[in-house]
Coordinates of C-alpha atoms in Angstrom, one line a residue:
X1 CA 189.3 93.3 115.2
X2 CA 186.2 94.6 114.5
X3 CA 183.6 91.7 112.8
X4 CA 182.4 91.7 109.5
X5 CA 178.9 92.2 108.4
X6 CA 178.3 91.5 105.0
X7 CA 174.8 92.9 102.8
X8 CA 174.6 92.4 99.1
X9 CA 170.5 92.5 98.3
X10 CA 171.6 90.0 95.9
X11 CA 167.7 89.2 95.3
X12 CA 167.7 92.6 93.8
X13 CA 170.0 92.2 90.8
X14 CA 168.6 88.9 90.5
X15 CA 165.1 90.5 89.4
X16 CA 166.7 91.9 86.6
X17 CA 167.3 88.5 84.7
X18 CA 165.1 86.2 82.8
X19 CA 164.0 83.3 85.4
X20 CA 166.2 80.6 83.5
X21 CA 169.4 82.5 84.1
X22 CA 168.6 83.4 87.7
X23 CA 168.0 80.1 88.8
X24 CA 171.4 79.4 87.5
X25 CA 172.9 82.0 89.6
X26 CA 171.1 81.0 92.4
X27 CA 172.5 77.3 91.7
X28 CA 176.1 78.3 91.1
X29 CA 176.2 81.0 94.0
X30 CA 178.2 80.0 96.6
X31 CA 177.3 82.8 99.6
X32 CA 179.5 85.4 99.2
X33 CA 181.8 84.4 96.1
X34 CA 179.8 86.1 93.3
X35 CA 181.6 89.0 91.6
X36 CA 179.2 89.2 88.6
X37 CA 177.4 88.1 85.9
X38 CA 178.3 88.8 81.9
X39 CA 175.7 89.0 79.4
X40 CA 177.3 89.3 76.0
X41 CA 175.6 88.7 72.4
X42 CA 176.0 85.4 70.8
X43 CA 178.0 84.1 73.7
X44 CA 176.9 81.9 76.6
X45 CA 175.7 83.7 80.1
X46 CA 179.3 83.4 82.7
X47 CA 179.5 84.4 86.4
X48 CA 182.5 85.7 87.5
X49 CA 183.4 84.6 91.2
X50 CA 186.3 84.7 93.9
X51 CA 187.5 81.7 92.2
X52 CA 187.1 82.0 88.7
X53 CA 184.5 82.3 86.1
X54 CA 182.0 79.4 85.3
X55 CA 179.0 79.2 82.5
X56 CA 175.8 79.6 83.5
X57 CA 173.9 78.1 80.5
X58 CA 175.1 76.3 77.3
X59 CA 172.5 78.8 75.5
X60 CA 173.5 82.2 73.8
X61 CA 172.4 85.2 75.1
X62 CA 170.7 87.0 72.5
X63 CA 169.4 90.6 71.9
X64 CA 166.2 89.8 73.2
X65 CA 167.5 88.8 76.4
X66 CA 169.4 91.8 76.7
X67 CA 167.1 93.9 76.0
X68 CA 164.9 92.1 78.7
X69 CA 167.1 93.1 81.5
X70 CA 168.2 96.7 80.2
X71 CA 164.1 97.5 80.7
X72 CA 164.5 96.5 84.1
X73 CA 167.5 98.9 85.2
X74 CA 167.7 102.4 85.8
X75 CA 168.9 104.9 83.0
X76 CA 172.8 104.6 81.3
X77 CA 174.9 107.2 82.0
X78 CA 177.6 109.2 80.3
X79 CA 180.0 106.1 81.6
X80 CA 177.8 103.6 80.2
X81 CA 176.5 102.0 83.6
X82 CA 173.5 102.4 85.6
X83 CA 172.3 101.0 89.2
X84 CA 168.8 99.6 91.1
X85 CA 167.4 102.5 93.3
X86 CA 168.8 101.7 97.2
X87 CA 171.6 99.1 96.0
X88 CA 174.5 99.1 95.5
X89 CA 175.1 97.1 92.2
X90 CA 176.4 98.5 89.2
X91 CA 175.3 97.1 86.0
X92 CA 177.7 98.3 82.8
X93 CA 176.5 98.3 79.1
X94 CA 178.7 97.4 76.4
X95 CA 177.6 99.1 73.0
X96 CA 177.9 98.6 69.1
X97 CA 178.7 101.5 66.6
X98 CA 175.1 102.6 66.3
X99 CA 174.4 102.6 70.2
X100 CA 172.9 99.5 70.6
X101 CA 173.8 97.4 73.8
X102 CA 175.3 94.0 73.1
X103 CA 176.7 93.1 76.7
X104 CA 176.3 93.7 80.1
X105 CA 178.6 93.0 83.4
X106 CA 176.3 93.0 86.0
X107 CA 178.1 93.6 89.0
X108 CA 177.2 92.3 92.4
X109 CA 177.8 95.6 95.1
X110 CA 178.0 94.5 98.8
X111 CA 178.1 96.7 101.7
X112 CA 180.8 94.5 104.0
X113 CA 180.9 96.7 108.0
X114 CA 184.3 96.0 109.7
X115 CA 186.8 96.8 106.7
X116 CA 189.3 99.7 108.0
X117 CA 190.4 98.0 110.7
X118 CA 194.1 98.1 108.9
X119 CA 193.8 101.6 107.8
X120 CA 191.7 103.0 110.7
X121 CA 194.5 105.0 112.7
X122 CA 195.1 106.9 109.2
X123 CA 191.3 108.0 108.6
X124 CA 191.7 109.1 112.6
X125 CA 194.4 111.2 111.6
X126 CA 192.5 113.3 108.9
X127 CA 194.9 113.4 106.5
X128 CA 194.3 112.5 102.8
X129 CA 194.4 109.2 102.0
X130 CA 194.7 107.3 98.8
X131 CA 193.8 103.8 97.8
X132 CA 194.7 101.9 94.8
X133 CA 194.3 98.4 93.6
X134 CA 192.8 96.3 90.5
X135 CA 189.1 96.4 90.2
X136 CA 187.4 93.8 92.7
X137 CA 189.8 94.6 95.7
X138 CA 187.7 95.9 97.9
X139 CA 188.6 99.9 97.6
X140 CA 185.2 101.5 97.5
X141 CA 183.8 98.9 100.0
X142 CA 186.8 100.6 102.4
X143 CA 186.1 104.4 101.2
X144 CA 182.2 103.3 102.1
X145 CA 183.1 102.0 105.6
X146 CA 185.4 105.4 106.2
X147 CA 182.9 107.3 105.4
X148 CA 180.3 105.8 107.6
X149 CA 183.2 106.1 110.7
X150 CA 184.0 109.2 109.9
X151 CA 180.6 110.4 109.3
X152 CA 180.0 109.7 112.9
X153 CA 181.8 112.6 114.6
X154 CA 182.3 114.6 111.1
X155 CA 180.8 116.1 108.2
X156 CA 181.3 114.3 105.7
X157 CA 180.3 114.5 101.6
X158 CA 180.5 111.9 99.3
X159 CA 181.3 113.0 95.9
X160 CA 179.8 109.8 94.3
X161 CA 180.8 110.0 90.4
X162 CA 178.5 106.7 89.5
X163 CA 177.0 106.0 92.7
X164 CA 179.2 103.0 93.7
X165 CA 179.7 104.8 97.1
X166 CA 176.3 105.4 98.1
X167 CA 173.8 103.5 95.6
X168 CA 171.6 104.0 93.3
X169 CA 168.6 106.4 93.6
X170 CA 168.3 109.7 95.2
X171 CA 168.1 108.2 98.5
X172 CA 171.5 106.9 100.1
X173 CA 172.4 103.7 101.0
X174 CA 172.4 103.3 104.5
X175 CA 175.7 102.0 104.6
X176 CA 177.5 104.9 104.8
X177 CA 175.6 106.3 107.9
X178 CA 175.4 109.7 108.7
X179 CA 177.4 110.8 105.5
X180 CA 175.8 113.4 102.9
X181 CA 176.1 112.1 99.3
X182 CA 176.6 114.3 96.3
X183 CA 175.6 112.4 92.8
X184 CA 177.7 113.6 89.3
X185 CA 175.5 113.9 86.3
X186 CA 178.4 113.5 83.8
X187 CA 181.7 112.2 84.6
X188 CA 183.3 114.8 83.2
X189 CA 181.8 117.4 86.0
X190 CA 183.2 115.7 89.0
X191 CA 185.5 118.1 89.5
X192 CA 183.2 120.8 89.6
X193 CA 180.5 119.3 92.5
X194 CA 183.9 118.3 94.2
X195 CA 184.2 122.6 94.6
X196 CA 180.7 122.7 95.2
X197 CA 181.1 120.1 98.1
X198 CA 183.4 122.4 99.7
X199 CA 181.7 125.9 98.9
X200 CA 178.5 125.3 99.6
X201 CA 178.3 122.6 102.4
X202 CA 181.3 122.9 105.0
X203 CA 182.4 119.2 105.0
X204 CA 185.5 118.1 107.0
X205 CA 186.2 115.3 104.8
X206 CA 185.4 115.0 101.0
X207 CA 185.0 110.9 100.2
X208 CA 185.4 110.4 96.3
X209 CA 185.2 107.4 94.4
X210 CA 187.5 107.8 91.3
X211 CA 190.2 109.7 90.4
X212 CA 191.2 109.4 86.3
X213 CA 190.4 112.9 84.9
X214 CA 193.0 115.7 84.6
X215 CA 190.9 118.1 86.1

């Protein structure tokens, strides 16, 4: 069996909080565990980890706070999320009626090498291959990993719908190797970059992230 590597650039999304709430992530963390942090208006700061969810600080988060770490990330999309350029975290807003954010789930991403093992004589076949599972499980950190495999002896395009695959930031995380990423300005439009991925770029395999519109 192939052994794991694990990279998170944890110290990354941790830039994006105020110092007091950082130092109680830092203090909570337990290596690997963290899942993410929640930010939500007029209730105390939780991380959500591997085995459970525990408070960070008896102090309400508060607009001001949010607002502190929304000037720190990159632009909200369509979806509502946005990223840290050569990461892969994903950070997801939580609006009012006018527009205004009043939470965020700041989720931790984590490149983890060695994951296919179970499903690697299936990739080898080149047949299509479908994963599901509740969010957390691990599926894009596998469709990651395949598509650095595969990207070895391949061409392979990622069709990354909110750059959970391949990062944030027009420059690809290097965990998925030799593959060529292709970003979706609104969600709604994946289908079409998935027809330009095959008409204009000759891949072999297509990696997509998410599949939950009709077209």
């Amino acid at each position: 069996m192939t052994q794991r590597q694990i990279t998170d650039d944890l110290d990354a999304l941790l830039a994006t909080l105020p110092e007091n709430i950082k130092a109680a992530v830092k203090k909570s963390n337990d290596s690997a565990d963290l899942l993410e942090v929640i930010l939500d208006l007029g209730r105390v700061p939780t991380a959500r980890k591997t085995t459970g969810e525990v408070v960070l600080l008896e102090q309400e988060v508060t607009s001001e706070l949010i607002q502190y770490v929304v000037e720190r990330l990159g632009d909200f999309d369509e979806d509502n999320r946005a990223g840290i350029e050569r990461t892969l975290h994903r950070i997801s807003a939580i609006r009012n009626r006018r527009g205004d954010v009043v939470g965020l789930t700041l989720r931790v991403g984590r490149a983890v090498y060695g994951t296919i093992d179970i499903i690697q004589d299936l990739i080898a076949e080149g047949k299509g291959l479908l994963l599901l599972g509740r969010p957390g499980v691990g599926k894009t950190t596998m469709l990651r990993e395949a598509a650095r495999i595969l990207a070895e002896n391949k061409r392979v395009v990622i069709v990354d719908t909110s750059n959970e695959i391949g990062g944030d930031g027009d420059v690809p995380h290097p965990a998925v190797g030799r593959a060529r990423r292709m970003q979706v300005s609104t969600p709604s439009l994946q289908h079409e970059v998935m027809i330009e991925a095959v008409e204009n770029h000759s891949p072999e395999v297509i990696v997509i992230d998410e599949i939950g519109r009709e077209l």
